[in-house]
mmCIF file of C-alpha atoms in Angstrom:
data_model
loop_
_atom_site.group_PDB
_atom_site.id
_atom_site.type_symbol
_atom_site.label_atom_id
_atom_site.label_comp_id
_atom_site.label_asym_id
_atom_site.label_seq_id
_atom_site.Cartn_x
_atom_site.Cartn_y
_atom_site.Cartn_z
ATOM 1 C CA MET A 117 28.094 25.587 -26.806
ATOM 2 C CA LYS A 118 24.961 24.597 -28.669
ATOM 3 C CA ALA A 119 23.028 21.587 -27.454
ATOM 4 C CA LEU A 120 23.240 18.583 -29.715
ATOM 5 C CA ILE A 121 19.841 17.682 -31.154
ATOM 6 C CA VAL A 122 19.564 14.041 -32.090
ATOM 7 C CA ALA A 123 16.999 13.182 -34.749
ATOM 8 C CA PRO A 124 14.683 10.236 -34.034
ATOM 9 C CA ASP A 125 16.155 6.929 -35.075
ATOM 10 C CA ASP A 126 13.894 5.768 -37.920
ATOM 11 C CA THR A 127 15.073 2.195 -37.464
ATOM 12 C CA ALA A 128 14.085 2.249 -33.786
ATOM 13 C CA LEU A 129 10.688 3.772 -34.606
ATOM 14 C CA GLN A 130 10.079 1.120 -37.242
ATOM 15 C CA TRP A 131 10.991 -1.586 -34.735
ATOM 16 C CA GLN A 132 8.512 -0.169 -32.224
ATOM 17 C CA ARG A 133 5.760 -0.289 -34.845
ATOM 18 C CA ALA A 134 6.766 -3.680 -36.242
ATOM 19 C CA PRO A 135 4.714 -6.739 -35.317
ATOM 20 C CA LEU A 136 5.983 -9.171 -32.728
ATOM 21 C CA ALA A 137 8.127 -12.043 -33.937
ATOM 22 C CA ALA A 138 5.915 -14.945 -35.018
ATOM 23 C CA ALA A 139 6.954 -17.187 -32.101
ATOM 24 C CA ASP A 140 6.420 -14.389 -29.584
ATOM 25 C CA TYR A 141 3.007 -13.597 -31.025
ATOM 26 C CA GLN A 142 1.998 -17.238 -30.564
ATOM 27 C CA ARG A 143 3.207 -17.062 -26.954
ATOM 28 C CA LEU A 144 1.159 -13.903 -26.459
ATOM 29 C CA LEU A 145 -1.905 -15.510 -28.035
ATOM 30 C CA THR A 146 -1.640 -18.584 -25.789
ATOM 31 C CA ALA A 147 -1.222 -16.387 -22.685
ATOM 32 C CA VAL A 148 -4.215 -14.192 -23.562
ATOM 33 C CA ARG A 149 -6.436 -17.193 -24.210
ATOM 34 C CA ARG A 150 -5.429 -18.664 -20.875
ATOM 35 C CA LEU A 151 -6.050 -15.485 -18.885
ATOM 36 C CA GLU A 152 -9.262 -14.516 -20.665
ATOM 37 C CA SER A 153 -10.861 -17.966 -20.711
ATOM 38 C CA PRO A 154 -13.382 -19.287 -18.169
ATOM 39 C CA GLY A 155 -11.682 -19.715 -14.829
ATOM 40 C CA LEU A 156 -11.627 -22.135 -11.957
ATOM 41 C CA ALA A 157 -15.382 -22.041 -11.325
ATOM 42 C CA ALA A 158 -16.098 -23.290 -14.847
ATOM 43 C CA ARG A 159 -13.627 -26.167 -14.515
ATOM 44 C CA LEU A 160 -14.999 -27.208 -11.134
ATOM 45 C CA SER A 161 -18.565 -26.988 -12.470
ATOM 46 C CA ASN A 162 -17.635 -29.320 -15.321
ATOM 47 C CA TYR A 163 -16.042 -31.738 -12.869
ATOM 48 C CA ILE A 164 -18.993 -32.009 -10.466
ATOM 49 C CA GLY A 165 -21.676 -31.663 -13.143
ATOM 50 C CA MET A 166 -23.424 -28.730 -11.488
ATOM 51 C CA PRO A 167 -22.825 -24.967 -11.114
ATOM 52 C CA VAL A 168 -20.319 -24.094 -8.392
ATOM 53 C CA GLU A 169 -22.714 -21.349 -7.289
ATOM 54 C CA LYS A 170 -25.166 -24.072 -6.218
ATOM 55 C CA ALA A 171 -22.468 -25.745 -4.125
ATOM 56 C CA LEU A 172 -21.514 -22.385 -2.621
ATOM 57 C CA ALA A 173 -25.101 -21.736 -1.603
ATOM 58 C CA SER A 174 -25.059 -24.928 0.449
ATOM 59 C CA LEU A 175 -22.061 -23.858 2.547
ATOM 60 C CA PRO A 176 -22.918 -23.016 6.185
ATOM 61 C CA GLU A 177 -22.517 -19.314 6.985
ATOM 62 C CA THR A 178 -20.071 -20.225 9.743
ATOM 63 C CA TRP A 179 -17.796 -21.657 7.049
ATOM 64 C CA VAL A 180 -18.028 -18.707 4.643
ATOM 65 C CA LYS A 181 -16.980 -15.890 6.969
ATOM 66 C CA PRO A 182 -13.564 -17.241 8.057
ATOM 67 C CA VAL A 183 -12.387 -18.070 4.514
ATOM 68 C CA THR A 184 -10.773 -14.675 3.764
ATOM 69 C CA ARG A 185 -8.942 -14.666 7.096
ATOM 70 C CA LEU A 186 -7.744 -18.252 6.628
ATOM 71 C CA THR A 187 -6.691 -17.440 3.069
ATOM 72 C CA GLN A 188 -4.611 -14.448 4.162
ATOM 73 C CA GLU A 189 -2.965 -16.482 6.912
ATOM 74 C CA ALA A 190 -2.233 -19.296 4.448
ATOM 75 C CA LEU A 191 -0.650 -16.929 1.922
ATOM 76 C CA GLY A 192 1.517 -15.397 4.646
ATOM 77 C CA LYS A 193 2.763 -18.840 5.710
ATOM 78 C CA ALA A 194 3.275 -19.827 2.078
ATOM 79 C CA LEU A 195 5.323 -16.708 1.356
ATOM 80 C CA ASP A 196 7.486 -17.385 4.401
ATOM 81 C CA ALA A 197 7.947 -21.098 3.647
ATOM 82 C CA ALA A 198 7.933 -21.530 -0.124
ATOM 83 C CA LEU A 199 10.021 -18.675 -1.435
ATOM 84 C CA LEU A 200 12.709 -18.911 1.239
ATOM 85 C CA THR A 201 13.552 -22.457 0.142
ATOM 86 C CA LEU A 202 13.603 -21.942 -3.618
ATOM 87 C CA PRO A 203 16.763 -21.867 -5.751
ATOM 88 C CA ALA A 204 18.029 -18.329 -6.290
ATOM 89 C CA GLY A 205 19.426 -16.781 -9.430
ATOM 90 C CA ALA A 206 18.024 -16.126 -12.880
ATOM 91 C CA VAL A 207 19.102 -19.254 -14.779
ATOM 92 C CA PRO A 208 15.949 -20.760 -16.328
ATOM 93 C CA ARG A 209 15.084 -24.311 -15.259
ATOM 94 C CA PRO A 210 12.113 -26.466 -16.277
ATOM 95 C CA ALA A 211 9.347 -26.298 -13.668
ATOM 96 C CA PRO A 212 8.464 -29.729 -12.131
ATOM 97 C CA LYS A 213 4.727 -29.429 -12.831
ATOM 98 C CA LEU A 214 3.742 -33.068 -12.311
ATOM 99 C CA SER A 215 5.360 -33.486 -8.888
ATOM 100 C CA HIS A 216 3.670 -30.325 -7.603
ATOM 101 C CA ARG A 217 0.279 -31.599 -8.803
ATOM 102 C CA LEU A 218 0.779 -34.994 -7.160
ATOM 103 C CA LEU A 219 1.688 -33.355 -3.843
ATOM 104 C CA ALA A 220 -1.339 -31.072 -4.129
ATOM 105 C CA GLY A 221 -3.531 -34.121 -4.704
ATOM 106 C CA LEU A 222 -2.184 -35.775 -1.549
ATOM 107 C CA SER A 223 -2.881 -32.672 0.532
ATOM 108 C CA GLY A 224 -6.406 -32.421 -0.909
ATOM 109 C CA ALA A 225 -7.229 -36.021 -0.061
ATOM 110 C CA VAL A 226 -7.552 -35.104 3.630
ATOM 111 C CA GLY A 227 -9.756 -32.050 2.995
ATOM 112 C CA GLY A 228 -13.404 -31.527 2.212
ATOM 113 C CA SER A 229 -15.420 -33.790 4.405
ATOM 114 C CA PHE A 230 -14.078 -32.109 7.558
ATOM 115 C CA GLY A 231 -15.103 -28.654 6.316
ATOM 116 C CA ILE A 232 -13.609 -25.422 7.584
ATOM 117 C CA ALA A 233 -11.501 -27.245 10.204
ATOM 118 C CA SER A 234 -9.599 -29.156 7.528
ATOM 119 C CA LEU A 235 -9.255 -26.010 5.413
ATOM 120 C CA ALA A 236 -7.303 -24.307 8.205
ATOM 121 C CA VAL A 237 -4.794 -27.182 8.112
ATOM 122 C CA GLU A 238 -4.802 -28.072 4.427
ATOM 123 C CA LEU A 239 -4.850 -24.605 2.828
ATOM 124 C CA PRO A 240 -1.415 -23.435 4.087
ATOM 125 C CA VAL A 241 0.062 -26.680 2.726
ATOM 126 C CA SER A 242 -1.723 -26.306 -0.628
ATOM 127 C CA ALA A 243 -0.841 -22.607 -0.874
ATOM 128 C CA THR A 244 2.822 -23.337 -0.157
ATOM 129 C CA LEU A 245 2.915 -26.070 -2.809
ATOM 130 C CA MET A 246 1.185 -23.800 -5.324
ATOM 131 C CA LEU A 247 3.493 -20.891 -4.580
ATOM 132 C CA ARG A 248 6.527 -23.152 -5.048
ATOM 133 C CA ALA A 249 5.067 -24.290 -8.385
ATOM 134 C CA ILE A 250 4.403 -20.683 -9.412
ATOM 135 C CA ALA A 251 7.920 -19.632 -8.417
ATOM 136 C CA ALA A 252 9.379 -22.586 -10.330
ATOM 137 C CA THR A 253 7.490 -21.366 -13.397
ATOM 138 C CA ALA A 254 8.882 -17.863 -12.859
ATOM 139 C CA HIS A 255 12.386 -19.330 -12.665
ATOM 140 C CA GLU A 256 11.739 -21.280 -15.855
ATOM 141 C CA HIS A 257 10.974 -17.977 -17.611
ATOM 142 C CA GLY A 258 14.241 -16.380 -16.525
ATOM 143 C CA GLU A 259 12.961 -14.469 -13.497
ATOM 144 C CA ASP A 260 15.431 -13.816 -10.678
ATOM 145 C CA LEU A 261 13.918 -15.092 -7.428
ATOM 146 C CA ASP A 262 16.411 -12.988 -5.466
ATOM 147 C CA ASP A 263 14.425 -9.941 -6.582
ATOM 148 C CA PRO A 264 11.615 -9.137 -4.087
ATOM 149 C CA ARG A 265 9.475 -7.828 -6.955
ATOM 150 C CA VAL A 266 9.623 -11.248 -8.593
ATOM 151 C CA ARG A 267 8.693 -12.962 -5.330
ATOM 152 C CA LEU A 268 5.670 -10.697 -5.000
ATOM 153 C CA ALA A 269 4.835 -11.234 -8.690
ATOM 154 C CA CYS A 270 4.598 -14.944 -7.800
ATOM 155 C CA LEU A 271 2.097 -14.121 -5.072
ATOM 156 C CA GLU A 272 0.266 -11.851 -7.541
ATOM 157 C CA VAL A 273 -0.741 -14.934 -9.565
ATOM 158 C CA PHE A 274 -3.317 -15.834 -6.889
ATOM 159 C CA ALA A 275 -5.171 -12.590 -7.677
ATOM 160 C CA LEU A 276 -5.263 -12.998 -11.445
ATOM 161 C CA GLY A 277 -8.259 -13.979 -13.522
ATOM 162 C CA GLY A 278 -10.018 -13.403 -16.797
ATOM 163 C CA SER A 279 -12.696 -10.934 -17.833
ATOM 164 C CA SER A 280 -14.738 -13.077 -20.202
ATOM 165 C CA ARG A 281 -18.533 -12.995 -19.800
ATOM 166 C CA SER A 282 -18.540 -16.699 -18.961
ATOM 167 C CA ASP A 283 -16.001 -16.254 -16.192
ATOM 168 C CA ASP A 284 -16.413 -15.547 -12.493
ATOM 169 C CA ASN A 285 -17.992 -12.231 -11.554
ATOM 170 C CA ALA A 286 -15.181 -11.628 -9.076
ATOM 171 C CA GLU A 287 -12.565 -11.655 -11.800
ATOM 172 C CA ILE A 288 -11.489 -8.628 -13.807
ATOM 173 C CA GLY A 289 -8.987 -8.120 -16.595
ATOM 174 C CA TYR A 290 -5.364 -9.190 -16.231
ATOM 175 C CA TYR A 291 -3.765 -5.762 -16.624
ATOM 176 C CA ALA A 292 -6.416 -4.139 -14.439
ATOM 177 C CA VAL A 293 -5.445 -6.433 -11.562
ATOM 178 C CA ARG A 294 -1.747 -5.741 -12.069
ATOM 179 C CA ALA A 295 -2.363 -1.996 -12.169
ATOM 180 C CA PHE A 296 -4.416 -2.230 -8.978
ATOM 181 C CA LEU A 297 -1.633 -4.100 -7.168
ATOM 182 C CA SER A 298 1.350 -2.289 -8.685
ATOM 183 C CA LYS A 299 1.802 0.515 -6.133
ATOM 184 C CA THR A 300 1.623 -1.695 -3.060
ATOM 185 C CA LEU A 301 3.813 -4.292 -4.808
ATOM 186 C CA GLU A 302 6.596 -1.741 -5.369
ATOM 187 C CA GLU A 303 6.352 -0.390 -1.822
ATOM 188 C CA SER A 304 6.276 -3.924 -0.419
ATOM 189 C CA ALA A 305 9.370 -4.878 -2.416
ATOM 190 C CA LYS A 306 11.266 -1.918 -0.946
ATOM 191 C CA HIS A 307 10.234 -2.989 2.544
ATOM 192 C CA ILE A 308 11.424 -6.567 1.916
ATOM 193 C CA VAL A 309 14.823 -5.266 0.753
ATOM 194 C CA LYS A 310 15.223 -3.338 4.028
ATOM 195 C CA LYS A 311 13.517 -5.573 6.582
ATOM 196 C CA GLY A 312 12.750 -8.906 4.956
ATOM 197 C CA LEU A 313 9.299 -10.470 5.077
ATOM 198 C CA ALA A 314 8.389 -9.036 8.490
ATOM 199 C CA LYS A 315 4.955 -7.437 8.169
ATOM 200 C CA GLU A 316 5.325 -5.236 11.246
ATOM 201 C CA GLY A 317 5.598 -1.607 10.196
ATOM 202 C CA ALA A 318 4.835 -2.489 6.589
ATOM 203 C CA PRO A 319 1.342 -1.189 5.740
ATOM 204 C CA ALA A 320 1.973 -1.596 2.013
ATOM 205 C CA LEU A 321 2.883 -5.279 2.415
ATOM 206 C CA VAL A 322 -0.159 -5.899 4.608
ATOM 207 C CA LYS A 323 -2.367 -4.105 2.064
ATOM 208 C CA PHE A 324 -0.848 -6.089 -0.819
ATOM 209 C CA MET A 325 -1.359 -9.406 0.983
ATOM 210 C CA SER A 326 -4.936 -8.430 1.889
ATOM 211 C CA ALA A 327 -5.779 -7.492 -1.703
ATOM 212 C CA VAL A 328 -4.405 -10.767 -3.049
ATOM 213 C CA ALA A 329 -6.140 -12.775 -0.320
ATOM 214 C CA GLN A 330 -9.473 -11.051 -0.990
ATOM 215 C CA ARG A 331 -9.446 -12.211 -4.616
ATOM 216 C CA PHE A 332 -7.922 -15.618 -3.895
ATOM 217 C CA SER A 333 -10.514 -16.320 -1.193
ATOM 218 C CA VAL A 334 -13.245 -16.372 -3.860
ATOM 219 C CA GLN A 335 -11.560 -19.362 -5.484
ATOM 220 C CA VAL A 336 -10.787 -20.946 -2.115
ATOM 221 C CA SER A 337 -14.501 -20.738 -1.279
ATOM 222 C CA GLN A 338 -15.324 -22.461 -4.558
ATOM 223 C CA LYS A 339 -12.828 -25.208 -3.782
ATOM 224 C CA LEU A 340 -14.197 -25.642 -0.252
ATOM 225 C CA ALA A 341 -17.775 -25.792 -1.527
ATOM 226 C CA VAL A 342 -16.963 -28.516 -4.060
ATOM 227 C CA GLN A 343 -14.869 -30.587 -1.636
ATOM 228 C CA SER A 344 -17.637 -30.374 0.974
ATOM 229 C CA LEU A 345 -20.283 -31.962 -1.248
ATOM 230 C CA PRO A 346 -21.530 -35.231 0.298
ATOM 231 C CA LEU A 347 -20.957 -37.138 -2.934
ATOM 232 C CA LEU A 348 -17.204 -36.413 -2.911
ATOM 233 C CA GLY A 349 -14.781 -38.616 -1.045
ATOM 234 C CA ALA A 350 -11.051 -38.389 -0.399
ATOM 235 C CA ALA A 351 -10.175 -39.354 -3.980
ATOM 236 C CA SER A 352 -12.402 -36.612 -5.373
ATOM 237 C CA GLY A 353 -10.956 -34.143 -2.870
ATOM 238 C CA ALA A 354 -7.533 -34.964 -4.253
ATOM 239 C CA THR A 355 -8.790 -34.411 -7.809
ATOM 240 C CA VAL A 356 -10.192 -31.002 -6.859
ATOM 241 C CA ASN A 357 -6.810 -30.011 -5.445
ATOM 242 C CA VAL A 358 -5.066 -31.146 -8.633
ATOM 243 C CA ILE A 359 -7.492 -29.003 -10.678
ATOM 244 C CA PHE A 360 -6.789 -26.123 -8.266
ATOM 245 C CA MET A 361 -3.008 -26.539 -8.640
ATOM 246 C CA GLU A 362 -3.175 -26.930 -12.426
ATOM 247 C CA HIS A 363 -5.295 -23.774 -12.708
ATOM 248 C CA PHE A 364 -2.687 -21.634 -10.974
ATOM 249 C CA GLN A 365 0.235 -23.299 -12.749
ATOM 250 C CA LYS A 366 -1.315 -22.406 -16.112
ATOM 251 C CA THR A 367 -2.124 -18.897 -14.911
ATOM 252 C CA ALA A 368 1.501 -18.523 -13.770
ATOM 253 C CA GLN A 369 2.727 -19.788 -17.135
ATOM 254 C CA ALA A 370 0.719 -17.073 -18.898
ATOM 255 C CA HIS A 371 1.685 -14.368 -16.380
ATOM 256 C CA PHE A 372 5.425 -14.981 -16.644
ATOM 257 C CA THR A 373 5.240 -15.400 -20.418
ATOM 258 C CA LEU A 374 3.815 -11.875 -20.609
ATOM 259 C CA ARG A 375 6.449 -10.531 -18.202
ATOM 260 C CA ARG A 376 9.167 -12.045 -20.383
ATOM 261 C CA LEU A 377 7.657 -10.472 -23.507
ATOM 262 C CA GLU A 378 7.472 -7.146 -21.637
ATOM 263 C CA ARG A 379 11.207 -7.355 -20.946
ATOM 264 C CA ILE A 380 11.823 -7.818 -24.671
ATOM 265 C CA TYR A 381 9.308 -5.399 -26.210
ATOM 266 C CA GLY A 382 8.299 -3.100 -23.354
ATOM 267 C CA ARG A 383 5.231 -3.317 -21.149
ATOM 268 C CA GLU A 384 3.194 -0.719 -23.031
ATOM 269 C CA ARG A 385 3.602 -2.486 -26.347
ATOM 270 C CA ILE A 386 2.643 -5.892 -24.926
ATOM 271 C CA GLN A 387 -0.313 -4.406 -23.077
ATOM 272 C CA VAL A 388 -1.649 -2.884 -26.313
ATOM 273 C CA ALA A 389 -1.118 -6.177 -28.161
ATOM 274 C CA TYR A 390 -2.818 -8.067 -25.310
ATOM 275 C CA ARG A 391 -5.900 -5.878 -25.506
ATOM 276 C CA GLN A 392 -6.065 -6.221 -29.288
ATOM 277 C CA VAL A 393 -5.946 -10.009 -29.054
ATOM 278 C CA ALA A 394 -8.372 -10.140 -26.113
ATOM 279 C CA SER A 395 -10.924 -8.088 -28.016
ATOM 280 C CA THR A 396 -11.055 -10.750 -30.741
ATOM 281 C CA ILE A 397 -11.719 -13.704 -28.435
ATOM 282 C CA GLN A 398 -14.413 -12.270 -26.123
#
């Protein structure tokens, strides 16, 4: 019996080459602008009226070294606490952005003036609130929080940043970060399916958490440096935390917008479109 040879579907090929729907293109454009625009450092610099680098230079060395370790510990606690208490399922719901920002402001009001000691207490709280806000955004975009890959994609937001010349040196392109994390994310998701969030015997999960924490710690250091300035009080510490929360909420909004477009059009097509748009705004 001869094998049946099916000719390419011209309609399907035309669809693959066709431009995105107008509304989806606008969503893509908004997401690209968000992810490729100046990041947290620029916003904090505008708020305090001086470069964040100058504030960072004033941090005691004894404060700088523990930040990565504290960040990794905070993300681990946040993953355990935040995602286990979120609503499951894939039915989209509006994310309560304002309430998360208010809670972040309250947690930030106690930080700053007490330095690294307060960071050890405040950061797990802030990270948990931010991860809940990120997960709520994922849910809003139709993501299923029962899926371990989605839970890790929420954590992935802490590692994301733009590649614009005016942005932080530590940040690289959106798809480059996702590609870097993709292998350990998949392996970590398989481990979670089998053994839950236990990190024992899960080198991929430990590596994934470490990679995210390494990038997130840069922004945590910036936050700590600004909150530790003598001119800032509790109210300003709260404002810094609100800026911090808002930054990651907007990053999550862009991230999960792109994931939703990838489910509709395919990741390769959205990645190509992303790069085309990004090249016009840099």
